[in-house]
Tab-separated table of C-alpha atoms in Angstrom:
chain	number	residue	atom	x	y	z
A	1	MET	CA	26.523	-16.752	3.518
A	2	LYS	CA	25.204	-20.226	4.214
A	3	SER	CA	22.143	-21.256	2.223
A	4	PHE	CA	18.986	-20.855	4.272
A	5	ALA	CA	16.091	-21.379	1.908
A	6	LYS	CA	14.915	-22.906	-1.286
A	7	SER	CA	16.062	-21.654	-4.679
A	8	ARG	CA	13.092	-19.326	-5.074
A	9	ASP	CA	14.577	-17.107	-2.331
A	10	MET	CA	16.730	-14.482	-4.061
A	11	ASN	CA	20.355	-13.801	-3.113
A	12	MET	CA	20.309	-10.002	-3.037
A	13	LEU	CA	23.834	-9.494	-1.741
A	14	GLU	CA	25.776	-10.768	-4.753
A	15	GLY	CA	25.755	-10.181	-8.490
A	16	PRO	CA	24.217	-7.444	-10.691
A	17	LEU	CA	21.292	-5.632	-9.109
A	18	LEU	CA	19.147	-4.109	-11.852
A	19	GLY	CA	17.868	-7.438	-13.108
A	20	LYS	CA	17.292	-8.711	-9.565
A	21	VAL	CA	15.332	-5.612	-8.584
A	22	PHE	CA	13.154	-6.077	-11.653
A	23	LEU	CA	12.710	-9.812	-11.061
A	24	PHE	CA	11.840	-9.179	-7.409
A	25	ALA	CA	9.410	-6.374	-8.238
A	26	LEU	CA	7.699	-8.031	-11.210
A	27	PRO	CA	5.817	-10.795	-9.325
A	28	LEU	CA	5.042	-8.285	-6.591
A	29	MET	CA	3.772	-5.856	-9.213
A	30	LEU	CA	1.594	-8.527	-10.795
A	31	THR	CA	0.297	-9.466	-7.339
A	32	ASN	CA	-0.582	-5.869	-6.528
A	33	LEU	CA	-2.152	-5.307	-9.941
A	34	LEU	CA	-4.270	-8.416	-9.542
A	35	GLN	CA	-5.412	-7.223	-6.127
A	36	MET	CA	-6.332	-3.871	-7.645
A	37	LEU	CA	-8.118	-5.667	-10.469
A	38	TYR	CA	-10.180	-7.554	-7.928
A	39	SER	CA	-10.827	-4.321	-6.029
A	40	ALA	CA	-11.973	-2.734	-9.279
A	41	ALA	CA	-14.196	-5.765	-9.868
A	42	ASP	CA	-15.703	-5.171	-6.419
A	43	MET	CA	-16.703	-1.661	-7.429
A	44	ILE	CA	-17.838	-2.562	-10.938
A	45	ILE	CA	-19.911	-5.543	-9.772
A	46	ALA	CA	-21.412	-3.464	-6.960
A	47	GLY	CA	-22.476	-1.008	-9.650
A	48	MET	CA	-24.163	-3.887	-11.503
A	49	SER	CA	-26.521	-4.274	-8.549
A	50	GLY	CA	-28.434	-1.256	-9.824
A	51	VAL	CA	-28.377	0.377	-6.384
A	52	GLU	CA	-27.802	4.123	-6.745
A	53	GLY	CA	-24.599	5.342	-5.124
A	54	ALA	CA	-23.084	1.849	-4.692
A	55	ILE	CA	-19.845	2.792	-6.467
A	56	GLY	CA	-19.539	6.157	-4.736
A	57	SER	CA	-20.261	4.716	-1.295
A	58	ILE	CA	-17.389	2.220	-1.622
A	59	GLY	CA	-15.168	5.016	-2.914
A	60	THR	CA	-15.889	7.254	0.069
A	61	CYS	CA	-14.860	4.449	2.455
A	62	GLY	CA	-11.287	4.095	1.233
A	63	ALA	CA	-9.574	6.906	3.132
A	64	MET	CA	-11.442	6.085	6.356
A	65	ILE	CA	-10.651	2.362	6.138
A	66	ASN	CA	-6.989	3.106	5.469
A	67	PHE	CA	-6.916	5.583	8.348
A	68	ILE	CA	-7.803	2.809	10.788
A	69	LEU	CA	-5.909	-0.029	9.109
A	70	ASN	CA	-2.629	1.772	8.432
A	71	ILE	CA	-1.534	2.202	12.031
A	72	PHE	CA	-1.530	-1.593	12.319
A	73	SER	CA	-0.561	-2.568	8.782
A	74	GLY	CA	2.475	-0.301	9.056
A	75	PHE	CA	3.981	-2.918	11.330
A	76	ALA	CA	4.011	-5.270	8.333
A	77	ILE	CA	6.671	-2.943	6.914
A	78	GLY	CA	8.515	-3.378	10.206
A	79	THR	CA	8.260	-7.152	9.765
A	80	ASN	CA	9.691	-6.896	6.254
A	81	VAL	CA	12.591	-4.737	7.422
A	82	VAL	CA	13.438	-6.793	10.523
A	83	VAL	CA	13.218	-10.227	8.873
A	84	ALA	CA	15.256	-9.050	5.862
A	85	ARG	CA	17.870	-7.453	8.130
A	86	ASN	CA	18.233	-10.635	10.194
A	87	ILE	CA	18.646	-12.653	7.006
A	88	GLY	CA	21.358	-10.200	5.890
A	89	ARG	CA	23.074	-10.742	9.240
A	90	ALA	CA	22.844	-14.532	8.784
A	91	ASP	CA	21.080	-14.807	12.159
A	92	ARG	CA	18.776	-17.843	12.008
A	93	GLU	CA	17.409	-17.580	15.556
A	94	ALA	CA	16.594	-13.887	15.266
A	95	THR	CA	14.892	-14.500	11.914
A	96	SER	CA	12.672	-17.215	13.392
A	97	ALA	CA	11.833	-15.098	16.435
A	98	SER	CA	10.838	-12.128	14.284
A	99	VAL	CA	8.638	-14.344	12.066
A	100	HIS	CA	6.636	-15.833	14.938
A	101	THR	CA	6.434	-12.596	16.907
A	102	SER	CA	5.107	-10.692	13.909
A	103	LEU	CA	2.298	-13.187	13.315
A	104	VAL	CA	1.115	-12.983	16.920
A	105	MET	CA	1.211	-9.201	16.658
A	106	ALA	CA	-0.771	-9.384	13.405
A	107	ALA	CA	-3.581	-11.365	15.021
A	108	LEU	CA	-3.759	-8.975	17.984
A	109	PHE	CA	-3.646	-5.849	15.826
A	110	GLY	CA	-6.256	-7.247	13.460
A	111	ALA	CA	-8.657	-7.875	16.333
A	112	ILE	CA	-8.110	-4.378	17.759
A	113	CYS	CA	-8.553	-2.851	14.327
A	114	ALA	CA	-11.841	-4.697	13.865
A	115	GLY	CA	-13.171	-3.396	17.179
A	116	VAL	CA	-12.128	0.189	16.526
A	117	GLY	CA	-13.476	0.149	12.979
A	118	LEU	CA	-16.872	-1.174	14.016
A	119	LEU	CA	-17.181	1.506	16.704
A	120	VAL	CA	-16.171	4.603	14.740
A	121	ASN	CA	-17.015	3.896	11.092
A	122	ARG	CA	-20.426	5.589	10.947
A	123	PRO	CA	-19.444	8.731	12.942
A	124	ILE	CA	-16.367	9.238	10.749
A	125	LEU	CA	-18.337	8.740	7.533
A	126	LYS	CA	-20.884	11.317	8.709
A	127	LEU	CA	-18.068	13.694	9.625
A	128	LEU	CA	-16.674	13.335	6.102
A	129	GLY	CA	-20.006	14.473	4.708
A	130	ASP	CA	-21.665	11.208	3.698
A	131	GLU	CA	-25.414	11.471	3.979
A	132	GLY	CA	-28.617	9.718	2.979
A	133	HIS	CA	-28.392	6.456	1.059
A	134	VAL	CA	-24.641	6.872	0.470
A	135	LEU	CA	-24.048	6.943	4.239
A	136	GLU	CA	-26.178	3.835	4.796
A	137	LEU	CA	-24.399	1.858	2.068
A	138	ALA	CA	-20.936	2.984	3.214
A	139	THR	CA	-21.717	2.038	6.824
A	140	LEU	CA	-22.946	-1.403	5.805
A	141	TYR	CA	-19.863	-2.028	3.679
A	142	THR	CA	-17.369	-0.939	6.345
A	143	CYS	CA	-19.034	-2.951	9.134
A	144	ILE	CA	-18.569	-6.182	7.202
A	145	TYR	CA	-15.105	-5.183	5.982
A	146	PHE	CA	-13.811	-4.445	9.496
A	147	ALA	CA	-15.255	-7.702	10.832
A	148	GLY	CA	-12.767	-9.473	8.548
A	149	ALA	CA	-9.809	-7.247	9.500
A	150	PRO	CA	-7.964	-10.015	11.443
A	151	PHE	CA	-7.748	-12.134	8.281
A	152	LEU	CA	-6.440	-9.164	6.300
A	153	ALA	CA	-3.830	-8.337	8.959
A	154	VAL	CA	-2.423	-11.865	9.277
A	155	SER	CA	-2.263	-12.387	5.508
A	156	ASN	CA	-0.413	-9.077	5.039
A	157	TYR	CA	2.204	-10.052	7.627
A	158	MET	CA	2.649	-13.488	6.055
A	159	ILE	CA	3.216	-11.859	2.678
A	160	ALA	CA	5.745	-9.469	4.273
A	161	ILE	CA	7.693	-12.462	5.621
A	162	LEU	CA	7.828	-14.124	2.209
A	163	ARG	CA	8.952	-10.900	0.539
A	164	ALA	CA	11.643	-10.322	3.158
A	165	LYS	CA	13.355	-13.557	2.139
A	166	GLY	CA	13.072	-12.744	-1.542
A	167	ASP	CA	10.037	-14.859	-2.445
A	168	THR	CA	7.515	-12.739	-4.343
A	169	ARG	CA	6.215	-15.523	-6.582
A	170	THR	CA	4.349	-17.507	-3.923
A	171	PRO	CA	2.120	-14.557	-2.905
A	172	LEU	CA	1.444	-13.979	-6.600
A	173	PHE	CA	0.175	-17.513	-7.127
A	174	ILE	CA	-1.924	-17.567	-3.965
A	175	LEU	CA	-3.448	-14.117	-4.385
A	176	THR	CA	-4.276	-14.905	-8.000
A	177	GLY	CA	-6.327	-17.878	-6.865
A	178	THR	CA	-8.044	-16.162	-3.959
A	179	GLY	CA	-8.669	-13.082	-6.099
A	180	LEU	CA	-10.537	-15.201	-8.608
A	181	LEU	CA	-12.483	-16.623	-5.675
A	182	ASN	CA	-13.286	-13.058	-4.635
A	183	VAL	CA	-14.647	-12.186	-8.087
A	184	CYS	CA	-16.744	-15.362	-8.248
A	185	MET	CA	-18.185	-14.677	-4.814
A	186	ASN	CA	-18.903	-11.070	-5.853
A	187	LEU	CA	-20.909	-12.293	-8.827
A	188	PHE	CA	-22.688	-14.876	-6.693
A	189	PHE	CA	-23.698	-12.423	-3.975
A	190	VAL	CA	-24.699	-9.597	-6.343
A	191	LEU	CA	-26.203	-11.387	-9.362
A	192	VAL	CA	-27.580	-14.525	-7.720
A	193	LEU	CA	-28.455	-13.378	-4.190
A	194	HIS	CA	-29.200	-9.794	-5.344
A	195	ARG	CA	-27.020	-8.166	-2.705
A	196	SER	CA	-25.172	-4.864	-3.167
A	197	VAL	CA	-22.192	-3.479	-1.255
A	198	ASP	CA	-22.738	-6.015	1.529
A	199	GLY	CA	-22.248	-8.914	-0.899
A	200	VAL	CA	-19.008	-7.370	-2.175
A	201	ALA	CA	-17.772	-6.993	1.410
A	202	TYR	CA	-18.626	-10.599	2.297
A	203	ALA	CA	-16.678	-11.786	-0.760
A	204	THR	CA	-13.630	-9.803	0.363
A	205	VAL	CA	-13.708	-11.326	3.855
A	206	ILE	CA	-13.965	-14.861	2.446
A	207	ALA	CA	-11.017	-14.246	0.094
A	208	ASN	CA	-8.854	-12.863	2.932
A	209	ALA	CA	-9.642	-15.913	5.090
A	210	ALA	CA	-8.564	-18.172	2.224
A	211	ASN	CA	-5.300	-16.181	1.964
A	212	VAL	CA	-4.498	-16.889	5.611
A	213	ILE	CA	-5.062	-20.629	5.213
A	214	LEU	CA	-2.987	-20.992	2.039
A	215	LEU	CA	-0.131	-18.698	3.125
A	216	GLY	CA	-0.020	-20.460	6.496
A	217	ILE	CA	0.368	-23.831	4.773
A	218	VAL	CA	3.225	-22.448	2.658
A	219	LEU	CA	5.076	-21.044	5.675
A	220	MET	CA	4.617	-24.243	7.687
A	221	ARG	CA	6.198	-26.194	4.835
A	222	ASP	CA	9.060	-23.751	4.321
A	223	PRO	CA	12.413	-25.544	4.829
A	224	GLY	CA	14.347	-22.377	5.659
A	225	TRP	CA	14.713	-19.894	8.460
A	226	CYS	CA	11.194	-18.450	8.030
A	227	ARG	CA	9.388	-21.723	8.710
A	228	LEU	CA	6.186	-21.304	10.719
A	229	GLU	CA	5.894	-23.645	13.710
A	230	LEU	CA	2.700	-23.211	15.712
A	231	LYS	CA	4.399	-24.146	18.978
A	232	LYS	CA	6.770	-21.181	18.534
A	233	LEU	CA	3.998	-18.605	18.205
A	234	ARG	CA	4.812	-16.235	21.021
A	235	ILE	CA	6.022	-12.685	21.572
A	236	ASP	CA	9.792	-12.283	21.662
A	237	ARG	CA	10.439	-8.932	23.329
A	238	GLY	CA	13.562	-8.171	21.329
A	239	ALA	CA	11.882	-8.950	18.020
A	240	MET	CA	8.753	-7.034	18.991
A	241	LYS	CA	10.821	-3.997	19.934
A	242	GLU	CA	12.554	-4.026	16.545
A	243	ILE	CA	9.300	-4.484	14.628
A	244	ILE	CA	7.634	-1.647	16.541
A	245	ARG	CA	10.661	0.603	16.104
A	246	ASP	CA	10.700	0.132	12.324
A	247	GLY	CA	6.964	-0.338	11.798
A	248	LEU	CA	5.365	2.288	14.036
A	249	PRO	CA	6.632	5.271	12.010
A	250	ALA	CA	5.316	3.625	8.831
A	251	GLY	CA	1.962	3.063	10.514
A	252	VAL	CA	1.751	6.625	11.790
A	253	GLN	CA	2.719	7.901	8.353
A	254	GLY	CA	0.057	5.803	6.669
A	255	MET	CA	-2.560	6.889	9.195
A	256	LEU	CA	-1.779	10.584	8.803
A	257	PHE	CA	-1.605	10.248	5.020
A	258	SER	CA	-5.085	8.775	5.196
A	259	LEU	CA	-6.152	11.640	7.471
A	260	SER	CA	-5.043	14.180	4.876
A	261	ASN	CA	-6.794	12.141	2.187
A	262	MET	CA	-9.931	12.124	4.345
A	263	LEU	CA	-9.783	15.912	4.453
A	264	ILE	CA	-9.494	16.026	0.680
A	265	GLN	CA	-12.285	13.446	0.366
A	266	SER	CA	-14.443	15.629	2.602
A	267	THR	CA	-13.715	18.637	0.379
A	268	ILE	CA	-14.728	16.629	-2.705
A	269	ILE	CA	-17.934	15.461	-0.993
A	270	GLY	CA	-18.670	19.100	-0.152
A	271	LEU	CA	-18.244	20.084	-3.807
A	272	ASN	CA	-20.527	17.184	-4.772
A	273	ASN	CA	-23.249	18.184	-2.305
A	274	ALA	CA	-23.119	21.786	-3.557
A	275	ALA	CA	-23.140	20.900	-7.267
A	276	CYS	CA	-25.675	18.053	-7.237
A	277	PRO	CA	-27.716	17.952	-4.001
A	278	GLY	CA	-29.072	14.476	-3.390
A	279	GLY	CA	-26.863	13.018	-6.136
A	280	SER	CA	-23.405	11.479	-6.188
A	281	SER	CA	-21.958	12.349	-9.619
A	282	ILE	CA	-18.722	13.972	-8.393
A	283	ILE	CA	-18.268	11.289	-5.731
A	284	ASP	CA	-18.787	8.538	-8.322
A	285	GLY	CA	-16.398	10.113	-10.827
A	286	ASN	CA	-13.720	10.647	-8.202
A	287	ALA	CA	-14.126	7.067	-6.952
A	288	ALA	CA	-13.788	5.656	-10.472
A	289	ALA	CA	-10.655	7.678	-11.260
A	290	THR	CA	-9.139	6.907	-7.859
A	291	ASN	CA	-9.677	3.192	-8.342
A	292	LEU	CA	-8.005	3.243	-11.761
A	293	GLU	CA	-5.185	5.412	-10.422
A	294	GLY	CA	-4.665	2.691	-7.834
A	295	PHE	CA	-3.276	0.459	-10.594
A	296	ALA	CA	-0.466	2.951	-11.175
A	297	TYR	CA	0.137	3.261	-7.449
A	298	VAL	CA	0.444	-0.456	-6.708
A	299	ALA	CA	2.719	-0.928	-9.727
A	300	THR	CA	5.156	1.697	-8.439
A	301	ASN	CA	4.669	0.558	-4.836
A	302	SER	CA	6.132	-2.826	-5.790
A	303	VAL	CA	9.448	-1.065	-6.432
A	304	TYR	CA	9.093	0.642	-3.038
A	305	GLN	CA	8.836	-2.823	-1.473
A	306	ALA	CA	11.932	-3.867	-3.417
A	307	SER	CA	13.843	-0.824	-2.161
A	308	VAL	CA	12.902	-1.645	1.459
A	309	THR	CA	13.917	-5.314	1.187
A	310	PHE	CA	17.126	-4.867	-0.830
A	311	THR	CA	18.312	-1.964	1.329
A	312	SER	CA	17.480	-3.819	4.560
A	313	GLN	CA	19.492	-6.898	3.597
A	314	HIS	CA	22.471	-4.768	2.524
A	315	HIS	CA	22.208	-2.696	5.697
A	316	GLY	CA	22.269	-5.902	7.745
A	317	ALA	CA	25.373	-7.019	5.826
A	318	ARG	CA	26.901	-3.484	6.047
A	319	MET	CA	27.349	-3.307	2.273
A	320	TYR	CA	26.798	0.436	1.995
A	321	GLN	CA	28.657	1.081	-1.240
A	322	ARG	CA	26.397	-1.425	-2.958
A	323	ILE	CA	23.307	0.367	-1.617
A	324	GLY	CA	24.142	3.089	-4.139
A	325	ALA	CA	23.553	0.526	-6.890
A	326	VAL	CA	20.330	-0.522	-5.159
A	327	MET	CA	19.121	3.077	-5.293
A	328	ARG	CA	20.047	3.574	-8.951
A	329	SER	CA	18.322	0.341	-9.914
A	330	CYS	CA	15.153	1.105	-7.969
A	331	TYR	CA	14.849	4.661	-9.285
A	332	PHE	CA	15.334	3.474	-12.868
A	333	VAL	CA	12.801	0.649	-12.596
A	334	THR	CA	10.181	2.805	-10.866
A	335	ALA	CA	10.572	5.569	-13.480
A	336	MET	CA	9.913	3.076	-16.270
A	337	VAL	CA	6.931	1.595	-14.432
A	338	ALA	CA	5.413	5.018	-13.693
A	339	PHE	CA	5.859	6.139	-17.301
A	340	ALA	CA	4.216	2.985	-18.672
A	341	ALA	CA	1.319	3.228	-16.201
A	342	SER	CA	0.700	6.888	-17.039
A	343	VAL	CA	0.698	6.250	-20.798
A	344	ILE	CA	-1.704	3.308	-20.477
A	345	LEU	CA	-4.172	5.111	-18.199
A	346	LEU	CA	-4.215	8.325	-20.210
A	347	THR	CA	-4.468	6.545	-23.551
A	348	PHE	CA	-7.323	4.254	-22.537
A	349	ARG	CA	-9.085	6.573	-20.091
A	350	HIS	CA	-12.378	6.615	-22.026
A	351	PRO	CA	-13.083	2.858	-22.166
A	352	LEU	CA	-11.650	2.277	-18.682
A	353	LEU	CA	-13.849	4.884	-17.038
A	354	GLY	CA	-16.786	3.540	-19.018
A	355	LEU	CA	-16.529	0.324	-17.008
A	356	TYR	CA	-17.438	2.268	-13.874
A	357	ILE	CA	-19.649	5.060	-15.165
A	358	GLN	CA	-22.046	3.060	-17.283
A	359	ASN	CA	-24.926	5.557	-17.403
A	360	GLY	CA	-22.993	8.263	-19.279
A	361	ASP	CA	-23.116	10.685	-16.332
A	362	GLU	CA	-21.332	13.739	-17.785
A	363	MET	CA	-20.472	15.312	-14.431
A	364	ALA	CA	-18.989	12.046	-13.162
A	365	LEU	CA	-16.913	11.665	-16.334
A	366	GLU	CA	-15.709	15.277	-16.152
A	367	THR	CA	-14.628	14.740	-12.547
A	368	ALA	CA	-12.718	11.575	-13.443
A	369	TYR	CA	-11.001	13.232	-16.421
A	370	THR	CA	-9.947	16.186	-14.271
A	371	ARG	CA	-8.283	13.895	-11.731
A	372	PHE	CA	-6.537	11.991	-14.514
A	373	TYR	CA	-5.169	15.083	-16.276
A	374	VAL	CA	-3.814	16.679	-13.096
A	375	MET	CA	-2.398	13.622	-11.307
A	376	ILE	CA	-1.461	10.894	-13.772
A	377	ALA	CA	1.016	12.704	-16.058
A	378	PRO	CA	3.439	13.596	-13.192
A	379	TYR	CA	3.036	10.203	-11.494
A	380	PHE	CA	6.783	9.535	-11.640
A	381	THR	CA	7.185	12.038	-8.791
A	382	LEU	CA	5.122	9.778	-6.527
A	383	ALA	CA	7.206	6.799	-7.663
A	384	PHE	CA	10.424	8.607	-6.706
A	385	MET	CA	8.926	9.608	-3.352
A	386	GLU	CA	8.078	5.983	-2.589
A	387	VAL	CA	11.543	4.646	-3.460
A	388	GLY	CA	13.300	7.332	-1.414
A	389	SER	CA	11.114	6.482	1.561
A	390	GLY	CA	11.854	2.770	1.123
A	391	VAL	CA	15.612	3.312	1.072
A	392	LEU	CA	15.483	5.319	4.293
A	393	ARG	CA	13.381	2.635	5.993
A	394	GLY	CA	15.798	-0.037	4.834
A	395	LEU	CA	18.654	1.970	6.332
A	396	GLY	CA	16.889	1.874	9.699
A	397	LYS	CA	15.672	5.484	9.506
A	398	SER	CA	11.959	4.787	9.492
A	399	THR	CA	11.125	7.683	11.810
A	400	LEU	CA	13.117	10.129	9.679
A	401	SER	CA	11.340	8.885	6.560
A	402	THR	CA	7.987	9.390	8.281
A	403	VAL	CA	8.794	12.932	9.402
A	404	ILE	CA	9.841	13.917	5.877
A	405	SER	CA	6.724	12.362	4.369
A	406	LEU	CA	4.401	13.971	6.886
A	407	ILE	CA	5.837	17.461	6.404
A	408	GLY	CA	6.216	17.174	2.639
A	409	SER	CA	2.841	15.615	1.986
A	410	CYS	CA	0.369	15.760	4.875
A	411	VAL	CA	1.225	19.177	6.319
A	412	PHE	CA	1.582	20.630	2.849
A	413	ARG	CA	-1.838	19.280	1.778
A	414	LEU	CA	-3.482	20.681	4.906
A	415	PHE	CA	-1.948	24.067	4.118
A	416	TRP	CA	-3.126	23.767	0.525
A	417	ILE	CA	-6.740	22.910	1.410
A	418	TYR	CA	-7.088	25.607	4.077
A	419	VAL	CA	-5.040	28.415	2.482
A	420	ILE	CA	-4.589	27.893	-1.276
A	421	PHE	CA	-7.800	26.085	-2.278
A	422	PRO	CA	-10.178	28.809	-0.959
A	423	LEU	CA	-8.528	31.259	-3.383
A	424	VAL	CA	-9.620	29.119	-6.354
A	425	PRO	CA	-12.288	26.679	-5.046
A	426	GLN	CA	-12.278	24.396	-8.065
A	427	LEU	CA	-11.925	20.622	-8.214
A	428	TRP	CA	-8.653	20.744	-10.160
A	429	MET	CA	-7.121	22.826	-7.362
A	430	VAL	CA	-7.853	20.020	-4.896
A	431	TYR	CA	-6.066	17.499	-7.111
A	432	LEU	CA	-3.088	19.783	-7.786
A	433	SER	CA	-1.983	19.450	-4.162
A	434	TYR	CA	-0.900	15.863	-4.840
A	435	PRO	CA	1.793	16.171	-7.546
A	436	ILE	CA	3.331	19.239	-5.910
A	437	SER	CA	3.627	17.447	-2.549
A	438	TRP	CA	5.020	14.318	-4.260
A	439	ALA	CA	7.792	16.294	-5.952
A	440	LEU	CA	8.812	18.150	-2.782
A	441	THR	CA	8.887	14.974	-0.692
A	442	ALA	CA	10.734	12.951	-3.347
A	443	ALA	CA	13.548	15.501	-3.564
A	444	THR	CA	13.933	15.571	0.222
A	445	HIS	CA	13.904	11.778	0.559
A	446	PHE	CA	16.631	11.398	-2.053
A	447	THR	CA	18.874	14.043	-0.488
A	448	VAL	CA	18.526	12.681	3.048
A	449	SER	CA	19.020	9.034	2.016
A	450	MET	CA	22.300	9.972	0.311
A	451	ILE	CA	23.471	11.756	3.467
A	452	VAL	CA	22.541	8.797	5.710
A	453	ARG	CA	24.222	6.264	3.430
A	454	ARG	CA	27.467	8.262	3.308
A	455	ARG	CA	27.433	8.591	7.091
A	456	TYR	CA	27.206	4.808	7.420
A	457	MET	CA	30.077	4.425	4.962
A	458	ARG	CA	32.257	6.585	7.210
A	459	MET	CA	31.149	4.724	10.352
A	460	PHE	CA	31.740	1.263	8.855
A	461	PRO	CA	34.534	1.610	6.280
A	462	GLU	CA	34.804	-2.187	6.039
A	463	GLY	CA	31.297	-2.169	4.581
A	464	ALA	CA	32.002	0.631	2.137
A	465	GLU	CA	33.206	-1.750	-0.551
A	466	ASP	CA	31.086	-4.275	-2.426
């Protein structure tokens, strides 16, 4: 295939794959880990404000924020798939059209998301069970956060474009810089201006705006097929149709995953309100453990992104035999990453949780330890679920991947909360729903992706060989 970009863009279609999957995923992993580190800093620095419930209020917002954002951010997955597929097909015009279309869509979706979030944030938080000072802090945080949603949306789509062409290092460098900006602004707002969750939210918006500026400069200077030219920013119907087709199922999946997580969050808030009326110990402990668990998730999610991109390029080139090697490489790398993340989190759980729970709250610590013991040890099952989903999306079966994920995870968790949990209404029973659903969904994803790949090999025998 004719060269279309600078040397930092990886050639995924030739040569050994294991090393390339690792080299692709590593900068992405570091990027995601840095973003999680900055998110953790948000929560820790908010706790330094001395405002009671600051950590818990941010923690209760996560599922609700993701519920609203995911329907739009899912289209970033569609951008990744479509751009990577067009590169695999060696179609320069289609690649350019998909790049510019996706960025216009990002701006529109970000604006819609901001409007929706500002309208429904407080009612949803109240529905989840937030009350008193926790509700007020959570509402304040989400109002500011959603106001900056357009910046977040555009930056996510720009990153998806860079990843689709094999460049994971540039986002790493940029997000490292803007993440440090985020931390500095956090400290300024909280320690100098004596703000709380609102200062943390303002810092996040400023960092996301800086991401858009820097990533935009990079794309405008790109010499290859993904170059951003402002005069070409328009909707191409064909590109939009492809992005929606591949991205909408991912968005719906993310939204419904967040809905199931909101139900679980509501159950945890209910346990908190029953065990410590007027307090937030269980909420704080769950928020701390969830934030730390996020480091394991984003590390394994980087391999999911690799599976989407590598599979999409090979699907575009009809190299279906080689997709088997893509799968083996991705499963191996994600297993190693999940194992390392689990060992680190379980080994250092005491000092890590101490960064969040600084007052020695025993109930908060017990809650965090319970979540760790139940969910971290079997984390490889989530890693396998993510890779299987990524392979199916890369093969153009995004809707099928979504259906499997929704039945295996969301529907199962709803059944668990309404039928199984009431039999033993303990916190550990809430958490147990996660690893069981991960294992069931992972096994189904793997089986179905093998069937789909073999079907393509029969349909396109010329693409069955490397």
